[in-house]
Coordinates of C-alpha atoms in Angstrom, one line a residue:
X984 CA -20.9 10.2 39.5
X985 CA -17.4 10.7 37.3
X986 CA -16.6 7.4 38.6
X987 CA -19.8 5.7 37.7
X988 CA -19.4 7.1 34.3
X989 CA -15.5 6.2 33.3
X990 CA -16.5 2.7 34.5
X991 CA -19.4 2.9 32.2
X992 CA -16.4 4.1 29.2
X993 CA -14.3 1.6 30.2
X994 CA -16.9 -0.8 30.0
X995 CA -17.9 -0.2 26.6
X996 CA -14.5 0.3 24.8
X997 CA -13.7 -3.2 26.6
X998 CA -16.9 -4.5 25.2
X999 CA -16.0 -3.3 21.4
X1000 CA -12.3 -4.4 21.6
X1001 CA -13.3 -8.3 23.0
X1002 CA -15.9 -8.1 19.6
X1003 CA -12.8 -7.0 17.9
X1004 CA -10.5 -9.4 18.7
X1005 CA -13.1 -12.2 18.0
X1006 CA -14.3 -10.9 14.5
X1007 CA -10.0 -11.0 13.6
X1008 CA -9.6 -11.3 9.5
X1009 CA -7.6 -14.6 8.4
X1010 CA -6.9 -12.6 4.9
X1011 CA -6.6 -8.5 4.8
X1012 CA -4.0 -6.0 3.3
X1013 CA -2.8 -4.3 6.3
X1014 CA -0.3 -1.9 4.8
X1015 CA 1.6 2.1 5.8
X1016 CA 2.6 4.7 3.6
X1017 CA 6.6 5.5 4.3
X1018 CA 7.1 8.3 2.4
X1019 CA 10.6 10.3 1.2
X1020 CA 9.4 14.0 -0.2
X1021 CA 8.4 15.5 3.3
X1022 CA 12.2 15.4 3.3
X1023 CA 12.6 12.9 6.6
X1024 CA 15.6 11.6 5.9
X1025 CA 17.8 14.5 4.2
X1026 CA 20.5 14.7 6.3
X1027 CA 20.8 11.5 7.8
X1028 CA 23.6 9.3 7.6
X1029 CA 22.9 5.8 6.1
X1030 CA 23.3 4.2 9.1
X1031 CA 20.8 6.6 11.0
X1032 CA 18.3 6.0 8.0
X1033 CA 18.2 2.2 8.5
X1034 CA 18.8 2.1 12.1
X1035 CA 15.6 4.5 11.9
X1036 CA 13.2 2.3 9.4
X1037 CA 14.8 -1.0 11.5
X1038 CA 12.6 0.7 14.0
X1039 CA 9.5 1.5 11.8
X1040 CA 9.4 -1.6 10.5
X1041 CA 9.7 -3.5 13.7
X1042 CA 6.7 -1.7 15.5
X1043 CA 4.7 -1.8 12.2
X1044 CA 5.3 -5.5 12.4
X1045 CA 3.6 -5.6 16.1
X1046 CA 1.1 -3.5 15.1
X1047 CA -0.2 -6.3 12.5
X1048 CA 0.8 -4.4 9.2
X1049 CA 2.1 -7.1 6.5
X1050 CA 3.0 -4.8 3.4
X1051 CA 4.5 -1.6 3.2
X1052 CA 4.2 0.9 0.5
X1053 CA 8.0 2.6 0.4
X1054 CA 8.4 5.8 -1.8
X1055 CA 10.8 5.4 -4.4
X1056 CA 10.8 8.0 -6.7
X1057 CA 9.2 11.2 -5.9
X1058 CA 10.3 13.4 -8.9
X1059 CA 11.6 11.3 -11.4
X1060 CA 14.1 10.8 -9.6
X1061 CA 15.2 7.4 -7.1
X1062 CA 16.1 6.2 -3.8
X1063 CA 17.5 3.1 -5.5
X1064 CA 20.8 2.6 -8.2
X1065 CA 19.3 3.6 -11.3
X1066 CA 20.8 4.2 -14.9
X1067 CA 17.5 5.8 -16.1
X1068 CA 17.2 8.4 -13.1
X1069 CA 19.5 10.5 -10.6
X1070 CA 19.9 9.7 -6.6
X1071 CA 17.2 11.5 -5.1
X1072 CA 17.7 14.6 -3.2
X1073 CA 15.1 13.7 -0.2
X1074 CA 18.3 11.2 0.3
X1075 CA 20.9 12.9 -0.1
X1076 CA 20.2 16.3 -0.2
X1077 CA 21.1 16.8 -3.1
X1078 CA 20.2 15.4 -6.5
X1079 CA 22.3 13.1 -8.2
X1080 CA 24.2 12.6 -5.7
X1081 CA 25.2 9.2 -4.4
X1082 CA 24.7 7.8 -0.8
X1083 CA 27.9 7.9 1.5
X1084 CA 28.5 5.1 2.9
X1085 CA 26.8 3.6 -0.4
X1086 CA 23.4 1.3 0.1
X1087 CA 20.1 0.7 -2.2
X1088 CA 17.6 2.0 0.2
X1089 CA 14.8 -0.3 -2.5
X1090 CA 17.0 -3.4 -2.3
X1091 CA 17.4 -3.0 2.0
X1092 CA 14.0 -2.2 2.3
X1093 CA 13.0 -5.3 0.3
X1094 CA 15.6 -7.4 2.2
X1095 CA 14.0 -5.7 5.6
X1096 CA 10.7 -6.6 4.6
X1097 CA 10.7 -10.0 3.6
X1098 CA 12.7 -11.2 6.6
X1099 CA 9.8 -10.2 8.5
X1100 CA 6.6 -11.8 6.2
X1101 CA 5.7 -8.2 4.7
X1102 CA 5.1 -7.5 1.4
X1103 CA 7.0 -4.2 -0.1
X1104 CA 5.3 -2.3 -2.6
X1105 CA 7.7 0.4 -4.8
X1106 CA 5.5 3.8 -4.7
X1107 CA 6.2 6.2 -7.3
X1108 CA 5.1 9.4 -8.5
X1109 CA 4.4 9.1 -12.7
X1110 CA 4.1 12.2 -13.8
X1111 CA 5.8 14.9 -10.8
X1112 CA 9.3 15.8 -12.5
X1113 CA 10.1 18.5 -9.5
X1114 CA 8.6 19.7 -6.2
X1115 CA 8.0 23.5 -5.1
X1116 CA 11.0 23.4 -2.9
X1117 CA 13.3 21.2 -5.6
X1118 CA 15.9 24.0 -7.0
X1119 CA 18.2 22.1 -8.9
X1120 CA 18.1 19.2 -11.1
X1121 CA 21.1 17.2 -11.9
X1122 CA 22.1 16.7 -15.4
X1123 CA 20.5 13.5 -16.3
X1124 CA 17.4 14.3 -15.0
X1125 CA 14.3 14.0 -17.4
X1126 CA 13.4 17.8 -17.2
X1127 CA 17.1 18.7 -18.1
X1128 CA 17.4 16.1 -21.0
X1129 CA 14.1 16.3 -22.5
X1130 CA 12.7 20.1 -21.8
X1131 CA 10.1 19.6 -23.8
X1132 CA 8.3 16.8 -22.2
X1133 CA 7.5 19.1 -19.0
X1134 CA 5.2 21.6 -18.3
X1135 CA 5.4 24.3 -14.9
X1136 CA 2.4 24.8 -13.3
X1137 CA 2.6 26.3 -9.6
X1138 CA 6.0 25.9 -9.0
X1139 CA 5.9 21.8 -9.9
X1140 CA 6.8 20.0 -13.0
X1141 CA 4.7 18.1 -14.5
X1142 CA 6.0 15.4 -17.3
X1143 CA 3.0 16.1 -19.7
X1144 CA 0.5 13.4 -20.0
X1145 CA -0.5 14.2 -23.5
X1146 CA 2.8 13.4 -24.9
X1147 CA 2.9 9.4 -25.4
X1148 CA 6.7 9.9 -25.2
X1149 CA 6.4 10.1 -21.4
X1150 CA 3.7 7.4 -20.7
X1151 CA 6.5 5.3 -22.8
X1152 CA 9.4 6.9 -20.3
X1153 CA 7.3 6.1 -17.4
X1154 CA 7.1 2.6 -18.3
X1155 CA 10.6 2.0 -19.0
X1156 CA 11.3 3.1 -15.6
X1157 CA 9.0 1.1 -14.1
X1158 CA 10.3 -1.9 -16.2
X1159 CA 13.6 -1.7 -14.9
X1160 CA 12.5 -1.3 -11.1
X1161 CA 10.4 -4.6 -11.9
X1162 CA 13.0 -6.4 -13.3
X1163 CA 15.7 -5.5 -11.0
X1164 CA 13.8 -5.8 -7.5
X1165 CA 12.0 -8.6 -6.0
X1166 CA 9.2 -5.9 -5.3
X1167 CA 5.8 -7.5 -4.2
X1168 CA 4.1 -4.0 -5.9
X1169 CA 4.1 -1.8 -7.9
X1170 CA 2.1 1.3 -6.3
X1171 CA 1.3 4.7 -7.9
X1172 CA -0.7 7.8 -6.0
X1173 CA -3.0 10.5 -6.9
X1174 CA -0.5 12.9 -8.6
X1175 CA -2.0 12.7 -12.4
X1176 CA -2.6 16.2 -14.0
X1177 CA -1.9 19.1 -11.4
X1178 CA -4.1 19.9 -8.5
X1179 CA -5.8 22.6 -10.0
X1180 CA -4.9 26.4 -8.5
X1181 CA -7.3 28.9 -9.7
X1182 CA -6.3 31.4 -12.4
X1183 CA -3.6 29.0 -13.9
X1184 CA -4.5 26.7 -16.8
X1185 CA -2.7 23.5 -18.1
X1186 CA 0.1 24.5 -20.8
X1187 CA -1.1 22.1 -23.2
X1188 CA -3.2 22.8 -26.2
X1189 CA -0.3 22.6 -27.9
X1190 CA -0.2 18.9 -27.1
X1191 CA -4.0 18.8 -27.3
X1192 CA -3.7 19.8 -31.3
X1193 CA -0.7 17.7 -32.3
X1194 CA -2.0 14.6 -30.3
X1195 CA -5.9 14.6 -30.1
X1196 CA -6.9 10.8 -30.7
X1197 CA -10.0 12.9 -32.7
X1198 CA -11.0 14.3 -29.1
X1199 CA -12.9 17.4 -29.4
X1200 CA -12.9 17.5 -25.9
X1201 CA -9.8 18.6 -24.1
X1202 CA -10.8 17.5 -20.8
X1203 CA -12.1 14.1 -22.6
X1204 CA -8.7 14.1 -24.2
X1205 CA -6.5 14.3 -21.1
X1206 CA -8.8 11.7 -19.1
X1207 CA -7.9 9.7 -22.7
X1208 CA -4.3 10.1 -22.0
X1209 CA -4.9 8.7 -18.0
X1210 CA -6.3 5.8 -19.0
X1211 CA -3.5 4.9 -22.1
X1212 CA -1.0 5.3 -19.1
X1213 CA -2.7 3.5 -17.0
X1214 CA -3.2 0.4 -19.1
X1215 CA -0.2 0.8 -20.5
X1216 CA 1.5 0.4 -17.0
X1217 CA -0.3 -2.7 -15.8
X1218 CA 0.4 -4.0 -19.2
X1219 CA 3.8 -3.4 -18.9
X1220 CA 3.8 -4.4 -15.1
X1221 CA 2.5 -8.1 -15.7
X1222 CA 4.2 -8.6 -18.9
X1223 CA 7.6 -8.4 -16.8
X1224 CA 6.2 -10.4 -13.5
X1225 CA 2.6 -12.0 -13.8
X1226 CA 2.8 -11.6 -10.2
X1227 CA 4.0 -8.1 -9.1
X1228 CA 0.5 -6.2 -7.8
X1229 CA -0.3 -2.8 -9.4
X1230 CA -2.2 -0.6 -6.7
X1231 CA -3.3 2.6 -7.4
X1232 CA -4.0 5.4 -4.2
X1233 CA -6.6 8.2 -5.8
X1234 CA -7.9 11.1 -4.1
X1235 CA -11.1 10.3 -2.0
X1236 CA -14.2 11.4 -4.5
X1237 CA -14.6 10.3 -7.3
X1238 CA -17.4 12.8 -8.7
X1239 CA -20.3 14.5 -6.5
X1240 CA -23.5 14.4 -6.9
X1241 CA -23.8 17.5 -8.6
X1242 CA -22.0 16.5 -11.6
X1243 CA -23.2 12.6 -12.0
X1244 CA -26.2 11.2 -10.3
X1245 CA -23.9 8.5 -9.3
X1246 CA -21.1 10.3 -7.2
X1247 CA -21.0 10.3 -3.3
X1248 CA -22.7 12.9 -1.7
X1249 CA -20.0 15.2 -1.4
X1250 CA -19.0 18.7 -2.0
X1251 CA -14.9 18.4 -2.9
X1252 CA -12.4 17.9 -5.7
X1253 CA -13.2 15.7 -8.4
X1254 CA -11.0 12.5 -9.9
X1255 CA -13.0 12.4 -12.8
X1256 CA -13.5 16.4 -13.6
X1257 CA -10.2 17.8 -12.1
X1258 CA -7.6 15.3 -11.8
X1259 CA -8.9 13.7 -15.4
X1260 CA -8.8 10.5 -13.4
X1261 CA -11.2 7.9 -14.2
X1262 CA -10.8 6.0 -11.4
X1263 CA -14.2 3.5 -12.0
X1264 CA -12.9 3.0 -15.6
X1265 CA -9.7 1.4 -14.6
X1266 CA -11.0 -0.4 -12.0
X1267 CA -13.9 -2.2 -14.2
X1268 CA -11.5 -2.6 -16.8
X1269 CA -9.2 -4.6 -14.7
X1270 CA -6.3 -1.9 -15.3
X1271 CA -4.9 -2.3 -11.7
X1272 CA -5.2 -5.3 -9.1
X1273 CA -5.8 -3.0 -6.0
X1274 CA -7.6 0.7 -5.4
X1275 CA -6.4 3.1 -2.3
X1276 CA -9.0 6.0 -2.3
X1277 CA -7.6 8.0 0.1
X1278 CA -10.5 8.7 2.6
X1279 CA -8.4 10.7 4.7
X1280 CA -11.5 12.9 6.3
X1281 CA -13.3 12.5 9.1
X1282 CA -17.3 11.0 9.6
X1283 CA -19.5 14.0 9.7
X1284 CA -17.3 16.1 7.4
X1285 CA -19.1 18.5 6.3
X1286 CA -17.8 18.4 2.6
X1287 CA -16.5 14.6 2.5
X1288 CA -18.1 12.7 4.8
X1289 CA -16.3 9.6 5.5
X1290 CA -19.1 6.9 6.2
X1291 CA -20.4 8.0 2.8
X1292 CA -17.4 7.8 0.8
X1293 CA -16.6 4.5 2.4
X1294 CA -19.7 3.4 1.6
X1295 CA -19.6 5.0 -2.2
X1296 CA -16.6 2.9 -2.5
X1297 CA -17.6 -0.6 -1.4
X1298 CA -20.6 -0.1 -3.9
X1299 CA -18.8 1.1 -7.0
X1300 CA -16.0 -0.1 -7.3
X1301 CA -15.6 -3.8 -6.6
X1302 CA -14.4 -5.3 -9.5
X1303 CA -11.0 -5.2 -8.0
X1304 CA -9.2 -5.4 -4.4
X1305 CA -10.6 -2.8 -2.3
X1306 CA -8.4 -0.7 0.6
X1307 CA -9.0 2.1 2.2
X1308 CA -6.6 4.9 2.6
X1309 CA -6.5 6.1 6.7
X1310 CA -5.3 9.4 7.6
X1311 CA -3.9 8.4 11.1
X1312 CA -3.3 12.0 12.7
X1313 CA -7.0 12.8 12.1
X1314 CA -8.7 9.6 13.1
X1315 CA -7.6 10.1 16.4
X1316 CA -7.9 14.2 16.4
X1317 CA -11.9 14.0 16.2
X1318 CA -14.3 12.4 18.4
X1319 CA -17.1 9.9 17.3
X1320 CA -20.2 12.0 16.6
X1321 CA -22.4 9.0 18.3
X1322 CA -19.6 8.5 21.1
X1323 CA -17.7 12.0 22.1
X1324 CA -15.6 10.3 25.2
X1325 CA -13.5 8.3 22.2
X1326 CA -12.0 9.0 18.7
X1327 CA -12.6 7.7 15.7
X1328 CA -10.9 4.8 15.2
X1329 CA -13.2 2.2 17.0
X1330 CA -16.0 3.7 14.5
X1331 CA -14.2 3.5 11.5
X1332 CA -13.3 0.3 12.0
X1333 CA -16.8 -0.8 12.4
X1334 CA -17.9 0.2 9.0
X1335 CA -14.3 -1.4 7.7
X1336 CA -16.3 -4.6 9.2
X1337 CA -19.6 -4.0 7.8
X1338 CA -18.4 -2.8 3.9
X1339 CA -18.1 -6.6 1.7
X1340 CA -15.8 -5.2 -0.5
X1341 CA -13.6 -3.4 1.5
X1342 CA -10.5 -5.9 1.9
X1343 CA -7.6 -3.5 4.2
X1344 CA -6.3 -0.8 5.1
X1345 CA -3.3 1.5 4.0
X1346 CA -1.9 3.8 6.7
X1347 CA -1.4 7.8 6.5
X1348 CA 1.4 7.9 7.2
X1349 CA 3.9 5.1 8.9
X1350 CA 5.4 7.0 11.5
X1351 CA 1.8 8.3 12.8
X1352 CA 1.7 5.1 13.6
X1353 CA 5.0 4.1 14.9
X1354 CA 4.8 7.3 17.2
X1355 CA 1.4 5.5 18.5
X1356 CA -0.7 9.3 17.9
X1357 CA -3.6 9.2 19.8
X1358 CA -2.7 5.0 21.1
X1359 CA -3.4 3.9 17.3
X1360 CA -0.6 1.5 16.9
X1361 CA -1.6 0.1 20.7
X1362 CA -5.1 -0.2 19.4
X1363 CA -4.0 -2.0 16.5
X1364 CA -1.6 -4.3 17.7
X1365 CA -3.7 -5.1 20.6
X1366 CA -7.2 -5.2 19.5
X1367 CA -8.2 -4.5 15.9
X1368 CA -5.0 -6.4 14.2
X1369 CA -4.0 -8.8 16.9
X1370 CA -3.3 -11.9 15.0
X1371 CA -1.3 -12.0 11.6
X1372 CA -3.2 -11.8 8.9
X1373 CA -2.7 -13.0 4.9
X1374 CA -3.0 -11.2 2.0
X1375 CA -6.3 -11.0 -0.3
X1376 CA -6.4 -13.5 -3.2
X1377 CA -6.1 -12.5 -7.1
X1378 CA -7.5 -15.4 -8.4
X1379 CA -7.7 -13.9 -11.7
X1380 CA -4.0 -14.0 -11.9
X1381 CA -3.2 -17.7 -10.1
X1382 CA -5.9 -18.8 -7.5
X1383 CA -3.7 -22.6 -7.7
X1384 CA -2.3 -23.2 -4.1
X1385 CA 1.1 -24.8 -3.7
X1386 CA 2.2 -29.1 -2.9
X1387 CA 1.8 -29.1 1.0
X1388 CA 5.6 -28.6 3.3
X1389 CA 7.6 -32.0 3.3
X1390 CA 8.5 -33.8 6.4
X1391 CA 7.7 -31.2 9.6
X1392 CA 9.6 -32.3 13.0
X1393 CA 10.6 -31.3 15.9
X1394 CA 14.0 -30.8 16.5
X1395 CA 16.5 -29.6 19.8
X1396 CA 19.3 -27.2 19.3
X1397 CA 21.2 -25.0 21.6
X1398 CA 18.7 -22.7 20.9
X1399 CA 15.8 -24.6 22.0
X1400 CA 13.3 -26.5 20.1
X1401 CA 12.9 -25.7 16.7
X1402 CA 9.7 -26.7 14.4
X1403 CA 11.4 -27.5 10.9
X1404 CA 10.1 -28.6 7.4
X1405 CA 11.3 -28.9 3.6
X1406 CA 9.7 -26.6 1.0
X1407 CA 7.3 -28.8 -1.8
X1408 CA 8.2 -29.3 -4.9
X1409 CA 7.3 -26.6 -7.6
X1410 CA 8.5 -25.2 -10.7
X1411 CA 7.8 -21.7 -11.7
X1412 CA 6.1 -18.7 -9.6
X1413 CA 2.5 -20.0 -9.7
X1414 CA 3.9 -23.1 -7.8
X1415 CA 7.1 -22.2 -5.5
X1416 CA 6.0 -21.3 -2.6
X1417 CA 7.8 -18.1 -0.6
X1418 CA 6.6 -18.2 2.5
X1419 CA 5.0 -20.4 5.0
X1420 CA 2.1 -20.2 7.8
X1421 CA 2.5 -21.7 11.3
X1422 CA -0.6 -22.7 13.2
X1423 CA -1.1 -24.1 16.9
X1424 CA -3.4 -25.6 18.5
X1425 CA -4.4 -27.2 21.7
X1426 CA -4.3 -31.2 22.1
X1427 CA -7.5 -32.5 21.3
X1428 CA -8.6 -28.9 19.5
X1429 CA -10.2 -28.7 16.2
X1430 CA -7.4 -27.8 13.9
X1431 CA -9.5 -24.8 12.1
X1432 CA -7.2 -23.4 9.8
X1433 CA -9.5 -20.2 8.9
X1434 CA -9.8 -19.0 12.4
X1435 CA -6.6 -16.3 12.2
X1436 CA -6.4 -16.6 16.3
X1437 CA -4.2 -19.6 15.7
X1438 CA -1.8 -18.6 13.4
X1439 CA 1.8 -17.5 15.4
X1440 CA 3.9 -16.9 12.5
X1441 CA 4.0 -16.3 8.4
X1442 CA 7.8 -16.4 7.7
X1443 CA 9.8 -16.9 4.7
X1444 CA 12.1 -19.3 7.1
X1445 CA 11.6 -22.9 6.8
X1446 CA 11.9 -22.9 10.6
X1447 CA 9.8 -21.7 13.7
X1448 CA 11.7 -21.4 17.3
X1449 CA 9.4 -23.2 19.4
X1450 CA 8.4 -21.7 22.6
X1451 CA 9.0 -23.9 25.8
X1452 CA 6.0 -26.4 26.0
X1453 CA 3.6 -25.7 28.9
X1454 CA 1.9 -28.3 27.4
X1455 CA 1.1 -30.4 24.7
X1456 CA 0.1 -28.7 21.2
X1457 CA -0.3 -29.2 17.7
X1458 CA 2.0 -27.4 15.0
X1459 CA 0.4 -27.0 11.5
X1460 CA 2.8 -25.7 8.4
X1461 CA 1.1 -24.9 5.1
X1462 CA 2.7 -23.5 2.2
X1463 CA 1.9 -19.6 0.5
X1464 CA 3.0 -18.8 -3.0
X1465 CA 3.9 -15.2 -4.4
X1466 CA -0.1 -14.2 -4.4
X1467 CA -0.9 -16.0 -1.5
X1468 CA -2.7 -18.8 -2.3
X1469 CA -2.2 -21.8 0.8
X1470 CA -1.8 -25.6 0.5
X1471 CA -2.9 -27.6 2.7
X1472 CA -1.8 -28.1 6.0
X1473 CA 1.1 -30.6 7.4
X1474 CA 1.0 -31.3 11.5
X1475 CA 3.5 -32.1 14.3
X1476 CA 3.1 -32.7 17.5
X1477 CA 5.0 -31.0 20.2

C-alpha cells in the first residue's frame, strides 16, 4: 500500500514539473535578495567574501535567477567607496573603516553580475541611520554630523522623514551611486517610518508644526512626506540614467478590510496606516518602475493568507511591473493545504502562472536558495526556471529594439568552435545594445523565437563556445538593449 501510494506522489509531482517545464516564461524578473545587516560577512577577509558570493552567484545563475538585488547601504552607511557615507560595519566590522586588502564590493558585484547576463540592482535602506546592535558611528556619519535630522525610536535611528533636508540627503546619495556604477537598479525596501512598538510614539510633532504642507492630519502629513521622497527619488533616478529601474519591496498588505473596503482580507500591519506608505499611490502615479510586496506568509495563513494577497496584488496594482517577494525558508517549511505529501512551492507557483500581472519573483533570501532549503534551488533550476529567461519590458521608458548582430559565423580555435558576431550600429542607450540572446534550433525546425526552450545563452560576450555538433543546427543571435528590448534575429548554421 505505501508503495502504491509514493508511486501515486511521484507520479503527480512528475506530472506538475513536465506542465512546468512546458509553460517556461520567455520574459520574467527572476531576482534574490543578498543582504549585508544580518552581519554575514563581518569578519571575513575580502578574499573569503568574494570567493563566497563567486559561489552564490554561480548557483543562483543555474538556478535561473537573472538580477540580483545586493544591499548596499544598510544604515546610511556603504559597502562601496563613498565620499558622502562611511565603510559599512556589516564589512568590516567596524564603521568607517576601510576594507583590507581594499575592493568596492558594488563595483565587483556589478562586474560579477554582468559577466554572467544578470542584472544588479543597488538596495538601500532610505531612511535607517543605525541598527539595534550598531554602537558606534564613525565621524562622518549623518547622525554624527547632522543630529538633528534623526529621531530614536526602539533602539534604531531613523533620519526623519518630515524634514525635506533628508529626502534631499537621500537623493544626493543615491545620485552619486547612479552616476558612479553601472547599476541596472536602483532598489529600496519597506523601512519608511518605524515599525511601530506599542507605547512609543514618533518624535515628531515638532517637525509636524514647522513643516505641515497645511496637513491637519499628522498621519496624512507623514504619508505626504512618503510620497515627496518617493517622487523625488525616481525623479532624481531617471534624470541621472533614463534607464536605471527604481523597484520598491513593501511589506505584504497594503490595508485590511477593516479599514478600506478595498484592502485584502487580512488581519496584519498596514502600509497605508502604520508604515505611512502609500504603496497604490506610487504605483498609479508611475513613481517607481517595479513593486516587491513581500508576501513572505504562507497559503492558509491565518492573518495573511497568501493566495489572497497574491491575488489583492495582481488586481490593484498593475499599473507598473509586478513581482512577488518569496520567503524561501517558509515555502518549503509548510505543506500544501490541498496536497500535505509536498510543500508549497509547486502551489505557489501555480498561482505565479495564473496572476496576468504578476511578472517574477524576488527571493527571501539568496543563500536559502543557494543552500537548496527544502530542494528549492533544485526545483528551480530543474523545473520551474529551466531555460533563461529575459527581463520584462518598460516600454514607457524605450520599447525601440536595437539594428539586428552584424555578420554571425562559425569559427575554429584551439578551444573549439566558436559562434561569433559584431555588435549593430547605435548611438546612445536606447540603441546600443548590451547584451545578446543565443538561440538553437534543430535543422529543418521552426525557428520560434518566443518559445524560451531554445534559448542557450544571454551574454554580454559577442561570442558563444559551441558545443561539439551531434548534428546539424541552427544558431540565431539577436541583440538586447539596457531595458531589454530584442532585434530581430541573425542565423548561422552549424
Amino acid at each position: 500500500m505505501n508503495h502504491i501510494r509514493r508511486f501515486l506522489i511521484c507520479g503527480c509531482m512528475l506530472f506538475m514539473a513536465c506542465s512546468c517545464i512546458c509553460a517556461q516564461q520567455k520574459r520574467e524578473f527572476r531576482g534574490a535578495w543578498i543582504q549585508a545587516v544580518n552581519g554575514q560577512w563581518v569578519g571575513m577577509s575580502t578574499q573569503k567574501m568574494q570567493q563566497t558570493l563567486t559561489y552564490q552567484l554561480d548557483e543562483l545563475k543555474k538556478d535561473g535567477v537573472n538580477a540580483i538585488i545586493f544591499q548596499v547601504r544598510p544604515e546610511c552607511d556603504a559597502l562601496y567607496n563613498s565620499s558622502l557615507e562611511p565603510w559599512s560595519r556589516f564589512l568590516t566590522g567596524r564603521q568607517g573603516q576601510a576594507p583590507s586588502p581594499y575592493w568596492d564590493p558594488l563595483q565587483w558585484m556589478v562586474d560579477e553580475c554582468h559577466k554572467r547576463g544578470m542584472e544588479l540592482h543597488a538596495w538601500i535602506n532610505p531612511y535607517r541611520a543605525k541598527t539595534k546592535t550598531t554602537n558606534e558611528l564613525a565621524n562622518n556619519h549623518v547622525a554624527v554630523q547632522h543630529p538633528d535630522w534623526v529621531f530614536p525610536y526602539d533602539g534604531l535611528y531613523i533620519l526623519n522623514p518630515g524634514i525635506p533636508a533628508c529626502r534631499d540627503y537621500i537623493c544626493k546619495v543615491v545620485e552619486d551611486i547612479v552616476k558612479r556604477y553601472d547599476i541596472d537598479g536602483l532598489h529600496i525596501d519597506d523601512y519608511f517610518y518605524p515599525y511601530p512598538v506599542a507605547g512609543l510614539a514618533i518624535p515628531d510633532s515638532k517637525q509636524f508644526q514647522q513643516y505641515n504642507n497645511g496637513f491637519k492630519n499628522i498621519n496624512d502629513w507623514r504619508r505626504d512626506n512618503v510620497n515627496m521622497y518617493i517622487k523625488q527619488m525616481y525623479e532624481t533616478i531617471h534624470r541621472v540614467k533614463p534607464w536605471v529601474k527604481f523597484g520598491v519591496s513593501p511589506f505584504g498588505i497594503y490595508r485590511n478590510k477593516k479599514s478600506d473596503p478595498n484592502g485584502s482580507a487580512t488581519n496584519g500591519l498596514q502600509n497605508y496606516d502604520d508604515l505611512y506608505a502609500d504603496v497604490l499611490m506610487w504605483v498609479n502615479n508611475g513613481w517607481l518602475d517595479y513593486n516587491v510586496p513581500q508576501i513572505y506568509w504562507e497559503i492558509g495563513n491565518k492573518a495573511a493568507d497568501y493566495k489572497e494577497l497574491i491575488t489583492w496584488w495582481n488586481r490593484n496594482a498593475s499599473k507598473r511591473l509586478l513581482f512577488i517577494g518569496e520567503d524561501v525558508e517558509r515555502t518549503v517549511k509548510y505543506t500544501d493545504p490541498q496536497n500535505p505529501n509536498q510543500h508549497q512551492l509547486p502551489a505557489k507557483r501555480a498561482l505565479h502562472g495564473q496572476m496576468q500581472n504578476v511578472s517574477g519573483t524576488v527571493l527571501w533570501y539568496a543563500k536559502a536558495a543557494v543552500d537548496n532549503v527544502g530542494n528549492y534551488g533544485t526545483l528551480l533550476r530543474n523545473n520551474y526556471w529551466r531555460t533563461p529567461a529575459l527581463q520584462p519590458q518598460m516600454k514607457y521608458i524605450d520599447g525601440k529594439a536595437p539594428k539586428k548582430v552584424k555578420k554571425p559565423k562559425v569559427i575554429a580555435t584551439n578551444d573549439g568552435n566558436v559562434l561569433f558576431w559584431k555588435a549593430p550600429s547605435g548611438k546612445g542607450w536606447q540603441n546600443e545594445a548590451c547584451k545578446y540572446v543565443v538561440y538553437r534550433f534543430a535543422k529543418g525546425e521552426s525557428q520560434n523565437l518566443n518559445d524560451a526552450s531554445h534559448i542557450v545563452a544571454i551574454t554580454p560576450n559577442t561570442y558563444y563556445n559551441l558545443p561539439q555538433r551531434s548534428r546539424e543546427s541552427v544558431y540565431v543571435v539577436t541583440a538586447l538593449d539596457r531595458l531589454s528590448n530584442e532585434s530581430k534575429g541573425k542565423k548561422v548554421k552549424y
